[in-house]
């Protein structure tokens, strides 16, 4: 492991490694085609349902549900970030993160199989569980923390990991879980949404799939719905591709182009947001009304040790709990620089009381805060002011 991996935290990925250029250079140039005189460096979106196809249907582009040149550039870009220097990794983009998640689960599992999911993950996973069970697939769940999924792994066909977990920010040992799953003949998929490829590379940790919502910090502007799957097993990825074709869960070319454009600033955004998230967490830990503060970058966070061993950056999300639902609502209303919204990873800070949706096993006063790219001093001041003004 490189120094950038072991040190973690903001700016760690700016160092070069044996695998090639630094994260900033890689993000800016990822997926770009070879330069052609008088052509744009990043070609515009290709809006095409069909392509000229005389004779035998050979070649990469035949029909708009199967392939699109704009997807190709984006898929190459994400692949270069998820698995730099590797030619055996394939990346497929989808219309949303849930489309990507569904493609892995429903393409790899059959009736009679067993899958292991986290019980503290993304709030849509209970809906996924119900659908899997309706198809005759056994679903077992366990918390992310303390590698608890190991206890229900025997006989499973697929292990689904979400680390850091959303919204609780627990972290599990990906290498340990992958080793145990593979020894039992199970595939492993890691939801890498919160970490992004600049924070964590699941394929390097041994996972079979890295899956994420590109809606969040990967694209970072809150204006694109997108998902992707990256994997190195040819047969498994062929099944994922076939599922995308059957279901038609494909991204629009404009969304794909916007996502590729946004990746160019990924390292700049991630380093600013993640460094500010640590500042915010350090400021909030001094407040007596706050309990359950979680941020993997804090040295005393329960997840810090293992996060530091497998993450290169710790993410832009901070979670904590205020004493009551009423206090949490007042706090959110008092904020001036933080928008009340769901999702996370955008350049504008957002926060919400997660209990308002149901589905997350969190206290009524639980807040998920997504730290944006505002000036750190301004953001910290706004948060502390809102806490002061809404004190009981």
PDB file of N, CA, C and O in Angstrom, residues 77 85 138 209 235 237 300 304:
ATOM      1  N   UNK A  77     -13.523   6.701 -18.222  1.00  0.00           N
ATOM      2  CA  UNK A  77     -13.073   7.629 -17.179  1.00  0.00           C
ATOM      3  C   UNK A  77     -13.249   7.027 -15.791  1.00  0.00           C
ATOM      4  O   UNK A  77     -12.333   7.052 -14.959  1.00  0.00           O
ATOM      5  N   UNK A  85      -4.542   1.708 -14.183  1.00  0.00           N
ATOM      6  CA  UNK A  85      -3.502   0.825 -14.679  1.00  0.00           C
ATOM      7  C   UNK A  85      -3.948  -0.576 -15.021  1.00  0.00           C
ATOM      8  O   UNK A  85      -3.138  -1.385 -15.484  1.00  0.00           O
ATOM      9  N   UNK A 138     -32.996 -16.097  -0.676  1.00  0.00           N
ATOM     10  CA  UNK A 138     -32.872 -15.873   0.757  1.00  0.00           C
ATOM     11  C   UNK A 138     -32.000 -14.653   1.016  1.00  0.00           C
ATOM     12  O   UNK A 138     -30.927 -14.510   0.423  1.00  0.00           O
ATOM     13  N   UNK A 209     -17.061  -6.567  -7.517  1.00  0.00           N
ATOM     14  CA  UNK A 209     -17.769  -5.431  -8.097  1.00  0.00           C
ATOM     15  C   UNK A 209     -17.570  -4.192  -7.229  1.00  0.00           C
ATOM     16  O   UNK A 209     -17.616  -4.276  -6.001  1.00  0.00           O
ATOM     17  N   UNK A 235     -17.363 -12.991 -17.149  1.00  0.00           N
ATOM     18  CA  UNK A 235     -18.687 -13.595 -17.154  1.00  0.00           C
ATOM     19  C   UNK A 235     -19.689 -12.836 -16.306  1.00  0.00           C
ATOM     20  O   UNK A 235     -20.837 -12.624 -16.703  1.00  0.00           O
ATOM     21  N   UNK A 237     -19.600  -9.647 -15.464  1.00  0.00           N
ATOM     22  CA  UNK A 237     -19.913  -8.357 -16.071  1.00  0.00           C
ATOM     23  C   UNK A 237     -20.768  -8.529 -17.329  1.00  0.00           C
ATOM     24  O   UNK A 237     -21.581  -7.664 -17.652  1.00  0.00           O
ATOM     25  N   UNK A 300     -10.559   9.429  17.002  1.00  0.00           N
ATOM     26  CA  UNK A 300     -11.222   8.603  18.003  1.00  0.00           C
ATOM     27  C   UNK A 300     -12.541   8.012  17.510  1.00  0.00           C
ATOM     28  O   UNK A 300     -13.301   7.424  18.288  1.00  0.00           O
ATOM     29  N   UNK A 304     -12.150   4.645  12.639  1.00  0.00           N
ATOM     30  CA  UNK A 304     -10.964   5.316  12.094  1.00  0.00           C
ATOM     31  C   UNK A 304      -9.832   4.353  11.771  1.00  0.00           C
ATOM     32  O   UNK A 304      -9.182   4.476  10.720  1.00  0.00           O
TER      33      UNK A 304
END
